[in-house]
XYZ file of C-alpha atoms in Angstrom:
459
model
C 16.732 -85.701 -54.925
C 18.773 -86.492 -57.984
C 21.931 -86.884 -55.890
C 20.073 -89.198 -53.522
C 18.764 -91.386 -56.364
C 22.208 -91.516 -57.892
C 23.682 -92.659 -54.578
C 20.996 -95.342 -54.228
C 21.970 -96.746 -57.600
C 25.521 -97.393 -56.385
C 24.149 -99.193 -53.298
C 21.872 -101.613 -55.284
C 24.470 -104.361 -55.812
C 24.691 -104.780 -52.027
C 20.887 -104.910 -51.635
C 20.208 -107.164 -54.674
C 21.109 -110.371 -52.849
C 18.509 -109.665 -50.154
C 15.819 -108.939 -52.806
C 16.557 -112.202 -54.639
C 16.441 -114.165 -51.399
C 13.048 -112.643 -50.495
C 11.654 -113.325 -53.988
C 12.831 -116.943 -53.842
C 11.113 -117.400 -50.480
C 7.851 -115.962 -51.797
C 8.036 -118.135 -54.939
C 8.591 -121.214 -52.805
C 5.498 -120.432 -50.735
C 3.382 -119.987 -53.898
C 4.763 -123.209 -55.414
C 4.050 -125.142 -52.220
C 0.462 -123.858 -52.175
C 0.008 -124.778 -55.850
C 1.360 -128.286 -55.289
C -0.968 -128.816 -52.332
C -3.979 -127.574 -54.344
C -3.007 -129.725 -57.323
C -2.554 -132.776 -55.086
C -6.020 -132.287 -53.617
C -7.493 -131.755 -57.089
C -5.805 -134.910 -58.380
C -6.996 -136.970 -55.409
C -10.591 -135.760 -55.852
C -10.407 -136.512 -59.575
C -9.091 -140.036 -58.977
C -11.881 -140.621 -56.465
C -14.418 -139.397 -59.053
C -12.918 -141.722 -61.672
C -13.216 -144.664 -59.304
C -16.877 -143.818 -58.713
C -17.574 -143.537 -62.449
C -15.803 -146.824 -63.071
C -18.143 -148.559 -60.622
C -21.160 -147.046 -62.390
C -19.782 -148.077 -65.772
C -19.164 -151.656 -64.639
C -22.703 -151.831 -63.258
C -24.001 -150.611 -66.625
C -21.880 -153.095 -68.579
C -22.988 -156.159 -66.624
C -26.640 -155.086 -66.446
C -28.747 -157.737 -68.199
C -30.129 -156.666 -71.552
C -33.366 -158.055 -72.963
C -32.932 -160.350 -75.932
C -35.527 -158.423 -77.955
C -35.694 -154.646 -77.656
C -37.866 -152.060 -79.358
C -36.377 -149.153 -81.281
C -37.331 -146.799 -78.441
C -35.602 -149.038 -75.872
C -32.480 -149.084 -78.035
C -32.595 -145.306 -78.265
C -32.772 -145.087 -74.447
C -29.754 -147.397 -74.267
C -27.831 -145.222 -76.728
C -28.752 -142.078 -74.780
C -27.463 -143.647 -71.544
C -24.194 -144.621 -73.227
C -23.865 -141.156 -74.723
C -24.114 -139.650 -71.232
C -21.322 -141.950 -70.025
C -19.159 -141.050 -73.029
C -19.779 -137.342 -72.369
C -18.568 -137.813 -68.782
C -15.475 -139.653 -70.053
C -14.794 -136.882 -72.566
C -14.967 -134.269 -69.798
C -12.710 -136.456 -67.654
C -10.161 -136.584 -70.479
C -10.138 -132.780 -70.610
C -9.703 -132.600 -66.816
C -6.852 -135.137 -66.919
C -5.063 -133.102 -69.601
C -5.451 -129.938 -67.502
C -3.957 -131.674 -64.428
C -1.080 -133.078 -66.507
C -0.408 -129.621 -67.941
C -0.137 -128.140 -64.406
C 2.134 -131.022 -63.340
C 4.399 -130.316 -66.298
C 4.579 -126.612 -65.424
C 5.496 -127.471 -61.815
C 8.024 -130.032 -63.094
C 6.587 -132.883 -61.030
C 5.616 -136.435 -61.999
C 2.870 -136.540 -64.670
C 0.021 -138.804 -63.503
C -1.049 -141.340 -66.217
C -4.622 -141.989 -64.892
C -4.799 -145.634 -66.078
C -8.384 -146.001 -64.807
C -9.577 -143.375 -67.311
C -7.755 -145.035 -70.218
C -9.248 -148.402 -69.219
C -12.783 -146.982 -69.054
C -12.494 -145.375 -72.487
C -11.062 -148.573 -73.960
C -13.956 -150.641 -72.596
C -16.771 -148.226 -73.426
C -15.774 -147.255 -76.986
C -16.736 -150.615 -78.558
C -19.918 -150.709 -76.433
C -20.858 -147.291 -77.804
C -20.190 -148.401 -81.395
C -22.179 -151.603 -80.841
C -25.334 -149.898 -79.608
C -25.107 -147.101 -82.169
C -24.889 -149.688 -84.957
C -27.720 -151.755 -83.465
C -29.968 -148.711 -83.072
C -29.125 -147.365 -86.519
C -29.974 -150.695 -88.166
C -33.250 -151.144 -86.279
C -34.317 -147.584 -87.054
C -33.457 -147.977 -90.744
C -35.038 -151.438 -90.874
C -38.382 -149.954 -89.827
C -38.171 -147.558 -92.779
C -36.802 -150.077 -95.277
C -39.199 -152.908 -94.436
C -42.385 -151.079 -93.482
C -42.007 -147.756 -95.292
C -42.971 -146.897 -98.872
C -40.244 -148.341 -101.110
C -40.906 -145.727 -103.820
C -39.168 -143.178 -101.580
C -36.057 -145.348 -101.070
C -32.700 -145.452 -102.867
C -31.494 -149.024 -103.361
C -27.840 -148.122 -103.968
C -27.696 -145.979 -100.826
C -29.336 -148.718 -98.730
C -26.867 -151.320 -99.969
C -23.979 -149.006 -99.077
C -25.370 -148.396 -95.569
C -25.952 -152.113 -94.952
C -22.400 -152.962 -96.056
C -20.960 -150.359 -93.658
C -23.040 -151.670 -90.739
C -22.177 -155.290 -91.562
C -18.426 -154.573 -91.605
C -18.694 -152.535 -88.398
C -20.524 -155.253 -86.445
C -18.114 -157.980 -87.570
C -15.154 -155.874 -86.493
C -16.800 -155.225 -83.101
C -17.351 -158.939 -82.475
C -13.576 -159.415 -82.694
C -12.775 -156.507 -80.352
C -15.347 -157.072 -77.587
C -13.060 -159.522 -75.819
C -14.539 -161.340 -72.831
C -17.697 -159.240 -72.615
C -20.026 -162.120 -73.420
C -23.237 -160.123 -73.088
C -22.007 -157.534 -75.581
C -20.840 -160.280 -77.947
C -24.289 -161.904 -77.722
C -25.945 -158.629 -78.685
C -23.440 -158.134 -81.517
C -24.190 -161.633 -82.837
C -27.924 -160.873 -82.773
C -27.394 -157.668 -84.750
C -25.144 -159.491 -87.227
C -27.792 -162.172 -87.787
C -30.476 -159.517 -88.391
C -28.250 -157.720 -90.889
C -27.389 -160.974 -92.679
C -31.079 -161.915 -92.825
C -31.934 -158.527 -94.316
C -29.125 -158.838 -96.875
C -30.924 -161.908 -98.266
C -33.975 -159.817 -99.242
C -31.985 -156.694 -100.102
C -31.887 -157.598 -103.843
C -35.713 -157.632 -103.792
C -35.793 -154.139 -102.288
C -33.114 -152.971 -104.700
C -35.215 -154.202 -107.632
C -38.609 -152.808 -106.625
C -37.305 -149.332 -105.734
C -35.190 -148.990 -108.889
C -35.567 -145.672 -110.698
C -37.393 -146.128 -113.975
C -39.942 -148.727 -112.860
C -43.104 -147.827 -114.799
C -46.594 -149.302 -115.133
C -45.295 -151.362 -118.046
C -42.642 -152.992 -115.871
C -45.110 -153.653 -113.041
C -47.380 -155.237 -115.647
C -44.597 -157.672 -116.557
C -44.048 -158.468 -112.858
C -47.791 -159.049 -112.416
C -47.750 -161.492 -115.331
C -44.865 -163.412 -113.745
C -46.598 -163.546 -110.347
C -49.972 -164.425 -111.784
C -51.642 -161.648 -109.802
C -51.798 -157.839 -109.839
C -48.707 -156.242 -108.317
C -47.786 -152.558 -108.133
C -46.755 -149.912 -105.559
C -50.358 -148.824 -105.113
C -51.517 -152.299 -104.057
C -48.369 -153.278 -102.155
C -46.446 -150.123 -101.167
C -43.882 -151.705 -98.784
C -41.218 -154.394 -98.859
C -43.181 -156.207 -96.152
C -46.184 -156.436 -98.487
C -44.002 -157.718 -101.317
C -42.495 -160.434 -99.111
C -45.999 -161.423 -97.983
C -47.075 -162.103 -101.588
C -43.901 -164.175 -102.045
C -42.348 -161.979 -104.721
C -39.002 -163.638 -103.992
C -40.129 -166.701 -105.995
C -39.612 -164.665 -109.180
C -36.410 -163.002 -107.897
C -34.373 -163.753 -111.031
C -37.027 -162.432 -113.418
C -37.685 -159.454 -111.124
C -34.006 -158.514 -111.312
C -34.065 -158.719 -115.129
C -37.121 -156.464 -115.359
C -35.641 -154.040 -112.830
C -32.290 -153.873 -114.630
C -34.095 -153.180 -117.896
C -36.086 -150.400 -116.208
C -32.886 -148.903 -114.808
C -31.125 -148.964 -118.177
C -34.153 -147.486 -119.927
C -34.277 -144.762 -117.292
C -30.587 -143.954 -117.837
C -31.089 -143.740 -121.599
C -34.067 -141.444 -121.135
C -32.029 -139.332 -118.709
C -29.176 -139.056 -121.223
C -31.658 -137.958 -123.875
C -33.183 -135.347 -121.556
C -29.734 -134.062 -120.564
C -28.711 -133.635 -124.194
C -31.864 -131.672 -124.936
C -31.283 -129.529 -121.848
C -27.726 -128.729 -122.950
C -29.018 -127.269 -126.209
C -31.668 -125.142 -124.502
C -29.405 -122.100 -124.101
C -26.893 -122.703 -126.916
C -27.145 -119.826 -129.393
C -25.462 -118.786 -132.607
C -22.992 -115.926 -132.385
C -23.654 -113.394 -135.137
C -21.663 -110.458 -136.457
C -22.509 -107.621 -138.838
C -21.409 -108.006 -142.433
C -19.345 -105.022 -143.637
C -20.990 -102.519 -141.273
C -24.413 -103.335 -142.726
C -27.605 -104.512 -141.034
C -27.085 -107.995 -142.455
C -25.651 -110.605 -140.088
C -23.419 -113.601 -140.686
C -22.545 -116.618 -138.526
C -19.372 -116.454 -136.434
C -17.463 -118.682 -133.974
C -19.103 -122.064 -134.593
C -16.340 -124.171 -133.008
C -18.072 -124.734 -129.646
C -21.400 -125.490 -131.306
C -19.752 -127.921 -133.702
C -17.908 -129.655 -130.858
C -21.134 -130.113 -128.878
C -22.957 -131.330 -131.963
C -20.261 -133.911 -132.761
C -20.347 -135.159 -129.163
C -24.126 -135.517 -129.103
C -24.294 -137.268 -132.459
C -21.822 -139.866 -131.156
C -23.836 -140.254 -127.942
C -27.065 -140.659 -129.888
C -25.560 -143.302 -132.146
C -24.178 -145.119 -129.098
C -27.620 -145.010 -127.444
C -29.188 -146.480 -130.572
C -26.962 -149.556 -130.224
C -28.294 -150.257 -126.713
C -30.606 -153.297 -126.396
C -32.903 -151.167 -124.206
C -33.435 -148.331 -126.695
C -36.749 -149.748 -127.957
C -38.474 -148.575 -124.765
C -37.863 -144.945 -125.769
C -39.889 -145.457 -128.921
C -39.315 -142.803 -131.580
C -37.930 -140.215 -129.148
C -34.326 -141.382 -129.556
C -34.618 -141.732 -133.348
C -36.276 -138.325 -133.692
C -33.530 -136.704 -131.613
C -30.737 -138.341 -133.619
C -32.421 -137.244 -136.848
C -32.706 -133.723 -135.448
C -28.981 -133.632 -134.657
C -28.056 -134.966 -138.098
C -30.379 -132.402 -139.686
C -28.683 -129.639 -137.662
C -25.295 -130.882 -138.887
C -26.444 -130.960 -142.523
C -27.974 -127.484 -142.228
C -24.838 -126.007 -140.653
C -22.582 -127.601 -143.281
C -24.589 -126.175 -146.197
C -25.199 -122.920 -144.312
C -21.460 -122.235 -144.063
C -20.945 -123.105 -147.740
C -23.713 -120.702 -148.742
C -22.338 -118.017 -146.424
C -18.763 -118.198 -147.722
C -19.921 -118.206 -151.369
C -22.428 -115.396 -150.761
C -19.743 -113.285 -149.031
C -17.485 -113.741 -152.090
C -20.165 -112.919 -154.682
C -22.086 -110.165 -152.847
C -19.549 -107.341 -153.459
C -19.203 -108.460 -157.095
C -22.918 -108.303 -157.882
C -23.286 -105.049 -155.981
C -21.707 -103.482 -159.095
C -24.212 -102.188 -161.656
C -21.706 -102.826 -164.456
C -21.389 -106.510 -163.510
C -25.190 -106.830 -163.265
C -25.511 -105.389 -166.785
C -22.795 -107.641 -168.202
C -24.157 -110.793 -166.463
C -27.939 -110.303 -166.246
C -28.857 -114.007 -165.838
C -26.318 -114.641 -163.088
C -27.275 -111.324 -161.501
C -30.944 -112.284 -161.279
C -30.059 -115.698 -159.834
C -27.798 -114.109 -157.237
C -30.464 -111.595 -156.218
C -32.913 -114.479 -155.645
C -30.411 -116.236 -153.388
C -29.518 -112.938 -151.728
C -33.158 -112.399 -150.739
C -33.416 -115.926 -149.307
C -30.113 -115.558 -147.456
C -30.995 -112.247 -145.864
C -34.380 -113.598 -144.705
C -32.694 -116.620 -143.104
C -30.308 -114.342 -141.237
C -33.171 -112.055 -140.130
C -34.977 -115.097 -138.689
C -31.783 -116.272 -136.997
C -31.141 -112.870 -135.450
C -34.676 -112.829 -134.017
C -34.113 -116.169 -132.234
C -30.454 -117.171 -132.095
C -30.998 -120.467 -130.248
C -29.501 -123.208 -132.407
C -32.425 -125.592 -131.911
C -34.922 -122.948 -133.066
C -32.783 -121.333 -135.758
C -32.327 -124.679 -137.544
C -35.987 -125.660 -137.260
C -37.605 -123.432 -139.885
C -39.686 -125.325 -142.491
C -37.709 -126.615 -145.488
C -34.586 -124.767 -144.292
C -32.144 -127.435 -145.489
C -33.894 -127.612 -148.859
C -33.769 -123.822 -149.271
C -30.077 -123.715 -148.357
C -29.224 -126.519 -150.791
C -31.121 -124.774 -153.579
C -29.350 -121.526 -152.726
C -25.940 -123.188 -152.805
C -26.709 -124.861 -156.134
C -27.755 -121.472 -157.543
C -24.601 -119.821 -156.192
C -22.456 -122.529 -157.757
C -24.184 -121.806 -161.070
C -23.575 -118.087 -160.601
C -19.919 -118.719 -159.786
C -19.533 -120.975 -162.803
C -21.091 -118.295 -165.022
C -18.770 -115.718 -163.470
C -15.700 -117.845 -164.228
C -16.888 -118.322 -167.829
C -17.418 -114.573 -168.156
C -13.888 -113.855 -166.875
C -12.331 -116.421 -169.198
C -14.142 -114.846 -172.118
C -12.733 -111.439 -171.201
C -9.237 -112.920 -171.031
C -9.646 -114.375 -174.497
C -10.555 -110.901 -175.820
C -7.472 -109.402 -174.193
C -4.770 -111.989 -173.436
C -2.931 -109.675 -171.006
C -5.786 -110.268 -168.543
C -4.397 -113.778 -168.004
C -1.706 -112.141 -165.838
C -4.402 -110.935 -163.408
C -6.240 -112.903 -160.755
C -10.032 -113.135 -160.804
C -10.335 -110.522 -158.044
C -8.033 -108.096 -159.864
C -9.881 -108.568 -163.143
C -13.247 -108.093 -161.410
C -12.035 -104.819 -159.905
C -11.426 -103.530 -163.435
C -14.661 -104.881 -164.929
C -16.889 -103.673 -162.090
C -16.176 -100.032 -163.001
C -15.867 -99.979 -166.806
C -16.457 -96.218 -166.962
C -13.484 -95.493 -164.701
C -10.265 -95.881 -166.704
C -8.174 -95.281 -163.595
C -9.248 -98.721 -162.345
C -6.851 -100.249 -164.892
C -3.785 -98.252 -163.848
C -2.799 -100.217 -160.698
C -2.743 -103.419 -162.760
C -0.951 -102.202 -165.926
C 2.489 -103.148 -164.681
C 1.361 -106.702 -163.979
C -0.344 -106.973 -167.388
C 2.770 -105.911 -169.309
C 5.594 -107.497 -167.298
């Protein structure tokens, strides 16, 4: 068997030509069948396109009523959507045929009828979609409750529809019926744009009973969303005759609302802002740490509050804005004094922990112990509720801190006097710093405390 297979291998070059010829014949038959099938498919598709074109033309020239309901417009849009779906499927079919033609390396059919149909129907689709969208929205805007509407969003939508319809009028060409419909839609949009400022004013965020009272005074009759809940009602009572005053009142309401929102946002930002505390020298006493972020937020909000106070609309907030600004300033004052007390207390606490110092400075010692008790109680309260708003809201906290700082300054002054007196008794102590001298004086019974500083005293 192996010898036979080996012999067959040497004979293959002679047989290869016959195999190639047979394969070419078979390929030609397959190609011919594919071309015939593709030709039939293309012919059927072109016939289908011609049929759809006739239907489309019949739809385009079909007379449209001058006045249509929203439901009738929706039916029109649905019919157009079906046509556009057919055209979309036709585009996919045309691409598939062109792909097969490319693979077979034959002429690629352009299908001009399909391109023409798409070109004609696209603006018609946009026209009816815009018309239906406006009519549907108009029902809501004109007859719906204006308290649920957003004036800025409505203005944006109307501007988009207005630009779209004007562009369509230019591109509809000789289709007079479509241009007539487009002109009707444009006129409706333009007519609505005239009363849009009224709608924008009455649905403005921030309109309160006080503002509606001012509008009622201008109209000479009661006017509010409960009596007249729609734009249609407002037009019926001729609110447009006070349009200028209405806009002023509405703008004031909007600005007052924004100020109130800013105030609420600032308060919300502080809701979860807390002091960061750390233990002092491995004890149970805490001290403040890392105040940079809190200080930055406080500076920002004080500036915002002062800016709000300069607004001509701030009076509507009553005392809320003033109370909040005063609260922020109070927080700033408390934190400033708090840090002064903390730094001074941290310097003096290890000094007056010495019994020798307490004996040598009894008055200052008693004063420090009084401040120490106040300080530790403040830090206990702060540790129990670390939120900045709460921690700075204890009764008379600023007054207590100021008194504590004044006492600590007195203690520090007495300490400096005490050290100067010791230096006068022994002039060599002038070579030592206050901390070095205190280290010696805090342990008068321990002579070894002097040894590390002897060299400096007798240089």
